[in-house]
Amino acid sequence: MPFKNEKIWIIGASSGIGQSLAKLLASEGANIILSARSEDKLIALKNELGERHDVIPFDISDFAQTKTAIKTAKQSHEKIDRIICLAGIYEPSAIRDMRDENIEKIISVNLTGIMHFAKNAYEMVCNQNNAQIALCASVAGYVGLPNAQPYAASKAGLINFIQSLKMEAKDNIDIKMINPGFVKTPLTDKNSFNMPFIIEPEEAAQHIAKGLKSRSFDINFPKKLTLTLRLISILPNILKIPICTKFK
């Protein structure tokens, strides 16, 4: 039980991958701090997992709520071993279908909200003997694809941010980047197209748990999809753009 007695904070724990990961790590003996916007769902999950776990609801796109959550976590827990941020929202759209409110909402959660959270979380744990911060982007950020605005752009920016954070981090802070492919969740249920290599959230949780204990920086899965997109991303534009256009 590699996570036994660890204090692990999961943001985005109310559903999907975050919920599955919370259940998995709790079964491994970890003490989980559950966070997301929906307090009711978090309390229901805590009741399922047991009383030793904690709930800190907040909206990551709200800077004031984020700072309050960080302060609460710091005051309530002497040490947090791992912080895993899986918060994110998704709305598939082509450029002609993008709505102003969706652009602002997606960027405020998937990019600026996570950047702001990561800054404050880093400051909270930077003086510990050791700590881990894992931030979730997406393979959608590897390469530009049609009908993926502005979600993919937010994830591309987040990948860049996490890479920079890894380069700047102190030796006692282990930074991880999580890049899932298609995972069957309420978010991907919005897609009307065939999603290659789609997996269940329980399998995604297994991949993440294994990656958290590894020496790898980039926890990406499933490998068939991530390898394909990585290969496409390094092609010259004269080849890459015609290939990606076929995904319309």
Coordinates of C-alpha atoms in Angstrom, one line a residue:
M1 CA 0.0 0.0 0.0
P2 CA 2.4 2.7 -1.3
F3 CA 0.1 5.6 -0.3
K4 CA -0.7 4.5 3.2
N5 CA -1.0 7.3 5.7
E6 CA -0.2 10.0 3.2
K7 CA -2.2 13.2 3.1
I8 CA -3.3 13.8 -0.4
W9 CA -5.3 16.8 -1.7
I10 CA -7.4 16.1 -4.8
I11 CA -9.0 19.0 -6.6
G12 CA -11.7 18.0 -9.0
A13 CA -12.8 15.0 -6.8
S14 CA -16.6 15.3 -7.2
S15 CA -16.8 13.2 -10.4
G16 CA -14.9 11.5 -13.2
I17 CA -11.2 10.8 -12.9
G18 CA -10.9 12.7 -9.7
Q19 CA -13.5 10.8 -7.9
S20 CA -12.1 7.4 -9.1
L21 CA -8.6 8.5 -8.0
A22 CA -9.9 9.5 -4.6
K23 CA -11.5 6.1 -4.1
L24 CA -8.4 4.3 -5.3
L25 CA -5.9 6.2 -3.1
A26 CA -8.3 6.0 -0.1
S27 CA -8.3 2.2 -0.6
E28 CA -4.5 2.3 -0.5
G29 CA -4.7 3.9 3.0
A30 CA -4.3 7.6 2.1
N31 CA -6.1 10.4 3.9
I32 CA -7.8 12.5 1.2
I33 CA -8.7 16.1 1.2
L34 CA -11.6 16.3 -1.3
S35 CA -12.1 19.5 -3.3
A36 CA -14.4 20.7 -6.1
R37 CA -17.2 23.3 -6.6
S38 CA -20.0 20.9 -5.5
E39 CA -20.0 20.6 -1.8
D40 CA -22.9 18.1 -1.8
K41 CA -21.1 15.7 -4.0
L42 CA -17.9 16.0 -2.0
I43 CA -19.8 15.3 1.3
A44 CA -21.5 12.2 -0.3
L45 CA -18.1 11.0 -1.4
K46 CA -16.6 11.5 2.0
N47 CA -19.4 9.6 3.6
E48 CA -18.7 6.7 1.2
L49 CA -14.9 6.8 1.9
G50 CA -15.0 7.3 5.6
E51 CA -14.6 9.9 8.4
R52 CA -10.8 10.2 8.2
H53 CA -11.1 12.2 5.0
D54 CA -11.8 16.0 4.7
V55 CA -13.8 18.3 2.4
I56 CA -12.7 21.8 1.2
P57 CA -15.1 23.0 -1.5
F58 CA -14.1 25.9 -3.7
D59 CA -14.2 27.2 -7.3
I60 CA -10.7 27.2 -8.8
S61 CA -11.7 30.0 -11.2
D62 CA -12.4 32.3 -8.2
F63 CA -9.1 33.6 -6.9
A64 CA -10.5 34.6 -3.5
Q65 CA -12.0 31.2 -3.0
T66 CA -8.7 29.5 -4.0
K67 CA -6.8 31.6 -1.4
T68 CA -9.3 30.7 1.3
A69 CA -9.0 27.0 0.4
I70 CA -5.2 27.1 0.5
K71 CA -5.4 28.9 3.9
T72 CA -7.9 26.3 5.3
A73 CA -5.7 23.4 4.1
K74 CA -2.6 24.9 5.6
Q75 CA -4.3 25.6 9.0
S76 CA -6.0 22.2 9.1
H77 CA -3.1 19.9 8.0
E78 CA 0.4 20.2 9.2
K79 CA 1.8 18.5 6.0
I80 CA 0.2 17.6 2.7
D81 CA 2.3 15.0 0.8
R82 CA 0.6 15.3 -2.6
I83 CA -1.5 17.9 -4.3
I84 CA -3.3 16.6 -7.4
C85 CA -5.3 19.2 -9.4
L86 CA -7.7 17.5 -11.9
A87 CA -10.0 20.5 -12.2
G88 CA -11.2 21.3 -15.7
I89 CA -14.2 22.0 -17.9
Y90 CA -14.9 21.1 -21.5
E91 CA -17.2 22.3 -24.2
P92 CA -16.4 21.1 -27.8
S93 CA -16.8 23.8 -30.5
A94 CA -15.5 24.9 -33.8
I95 CA -14.4 28.5 -34.2
R96 CA -17.7 29.6 -35.7
D97 CA -19.6 28.1 -32.7
M98 CA -17.5 29.6 -29.9
R99 CA -19.5 31.7 -27.5
D100 CA -18.0 34.6 -25.5
E101 CA -19.1 33.2 -22.1
N102 CA -17.6 29.8 -22.9
I103 CA -14.2 31.3 -23.9
E104 CA -14.0 33.2 -20.7
K105 CA -15.2 30.3 -18.5
I106 CA -12.9 27.6 -20.0
I107 CA -9.8 29.8 -19.8
S108 CA -10.6 30.9 -16.3
V109 CA -10.9 27.3 -15.0
N110 CA -8.5 25.3 -17.2
L111 CA -5.6 27.9 -17.4
T112 CA -5.7 31.0 -15.2
G113 CA -7.5 29.2 -12.4
I114 CA -5.0 26.3 -12.3
M115 CA -2.0 28.6 -12.7
H116 CA -3.2 30.7 -9.7
F117 CA -3.9 27.6 -7.6
A118 CA -0.5 26.1 -8.5
K119 CA 1.3 29.3 -7.4
N120 CA -0.4 29.3 -4.0
A121 CA -0.1 25.6 -3.5
Y122 CA 3.6 25.7 -4.4
E123 CA 4.2 28.5 -1.8
M124 CA 2.3 26.4 0.8
V125 CA 4.5 23.3 0.5
C126 CA 7.8 24.8 -0.7
N127 CA 9.4 24.6 2.8
Q128 CA 8.4 21.0 3.5
N129 CA 11.0 18.3 3.3
N130 CA 9.3 16.9 0.3
A131 CA 6.0 17.3 -1.5
Q132 CA 4.4 16.6 -4.9
I133 CA 2.2 18.8 -7.1
A134 CA 0.5 17.1 -10.0
L135 CA -1.4 19.2 -12.5
C136 CA -3.7 17.8 -15.2
A137 CA -3.6 19.1 -18.7
S138 CA -4.6 16.9 -21.7
V139 CA -3.2 15.3 -24.8
A140 CA -5.5 17.8 -26.6
G141 CA -2.7 20.3 -25.8
Y142 CA -0.1 18.4 -27.8
V143 CA -1.2 19.7 -31.2
G144 CA -3.9 21.9 -32.7
L145 CA -7.0 20.0 -33.9
P146 CA -10.2 21.2 -35.5
N147 CA -13.3 21.7 -33.5
A148 CA -11.3 21.9 -30.2
Q149 CA -11.5 25.6 -29.4
P150 CA -10.9 26.9 -26.9
Y151 CA -10.4 23.8 -24.8
A152 CA -7.3 22.5 -26.6
A153 CA -5.7 26.0 -26.5
S154 CA -6.2 26.2 -22.7
K155 CA -4.5 22.8 -22.3
A156 CA -1.6 23.7 -24.6
G157 CA -1.0 26.8 -22.4
L158 CA -1.2 24.7 -19.3
I159 CA 1.3 22.2 -20.6
N160 CA 3.7 25.1 -21.2
F161 CA 3.1 26.4 -17.7
I162 CA 3.7 23.0 -16.0
Q163 CA 6.9 22.5 -17.9
S164 CA 8.1 25.9 -16.8
L165 CA 7.1 25.1 -13.2
K166 CA 9.1 21.8 -13.3
M167 CA 12.2 23.8 -14.4
E168 CA 11.8 26.3 -11.6
A169 CA 10.8 24.0 -8.8
K170 CA 13.0 23.4 -5.8
D171 CA 14.6 20.0 -5.4
N172 CA 12.2 19.1 -2.6
I173 CA 9.1 19.6 -4.8
D174 CA 8.2 16.9 -7.3
I175 CA 6.2 18.4 -10.2
K176 CA 4.1 16.0 -12.3
M177 CA 2.1 16.7 -15.5
I178 CA -0.9 14.5 -16.2
N179 CA -2.0 14.2 -19.8
P180 CA -5.0 11.9 -20.2
G181 CA -6.5 10.9 -23.6
F182 CA -10.2 10.1 -23.9
V183 CA -11.7 9.0 -20.6
K184 CA -15.4 8.2 -20.3
T185 CA -16.8 11.0 -18.0
P186 CA -19.7 13.4 -18.1
L187 CA -17.3 15.8 -20.0
T188 CA -16.5 13.4 -22.9
D189 CA -20.1 12.3 -23.1
K190 CA -20.6 15.7 -24.9
N191 CA -18.6 14.4 -27.9
S192 CA -20.5 13.2 -30.9
F193 CA -17.5 11.7 -32.7
N194 CA -15.7 8.4 -32.2
M195 CA -13.1 8.7 -29.5
P196 CA -10.1 6.3 -30.1
F197 CA -8.7 4.3 -27.3
I198 CA -11.3 5.6 -24.8
I199 CA -10.9 4.2 -21.2
E200 CA -13.0 4.2 -18.0
P201 CA -12.1 6.6 -15.2
E202 CA -11.0 3.7 -13.0
E203 CA -8.4 2.8 -15.5
A204 CA -7.3 6.4 -15.7
A205 CA -6.9 6.5 -11.9
Q206 CA -4.7 3.4 -12.1
H207 CA -2.4 5.1 -14.6
I208 CA -2.2 8.3 -12.5
A209 CA -1.5 6.4 -9.2
K210 CA 1.3 4.5 -10.9
G211 CA 2.7 7.7 -12.4
L212 CA 2.7 9.5 -9.1
K213 CA 5.1 6.9 -7.6
S214 CA 7.3 6.9 -10.7
R215 CA 10.2 9.1 -11.7
S216 CA 8.4 10.2 -14.9
F217 CA 7.4 13.9 -15.2
D218 CA 4.7 13.4 -17.8
I219 CA 2.0 10.9 -16.9
N220 CA 0.2 10.3 -20.2
F221 CA -2.2 7.6 -21.3
P222 CA -3.3 5.6 -23.2
K223 CA 0.1 5.2 -24.9
K224 CA -1.3 4.4 -28.4
L225 CA -3.0 7.7 -28.5
T226 CA -0.4 9.8 -26.8
L227 CA 2.4 8.4 -29.0
T228 CA 0.4 9.1 -32.2
L229 CA -0.3 12.7 -31.2
R230 CA 3.3 13.3 -30.2
L231 CA 4.5 12.1 -33.5
I232 CA 2.1 14.3 -35.4
S233 CA 3.1 17.3 -33.2
I234 CA 6.8 17.1 -34.3
L235 CA 6.0 16.9 -38.0
P236 CA 6.6 20.1 -40.1
N237 CA 3.4 22.2 -40.6
I238 CA 3.3 21.3 -44.3
L239 CA 2.6 17.7 -43.2
K240 CA 1.0 18.2 -39.8
I241 CA -1.9 20.5 -40.9
P242 CA -3.2 18.3 -43.7
I243 CA -3.2 15.3 -41.4
C244 CA -4.9 17.1 -38.5
T245 CA -7.5 18.6 -40.9
K246 CA -8.8 15.1 -41.6
F247 CA -10.1 14.9 -38.0
K248 CA -12.9 17.4 -38.8

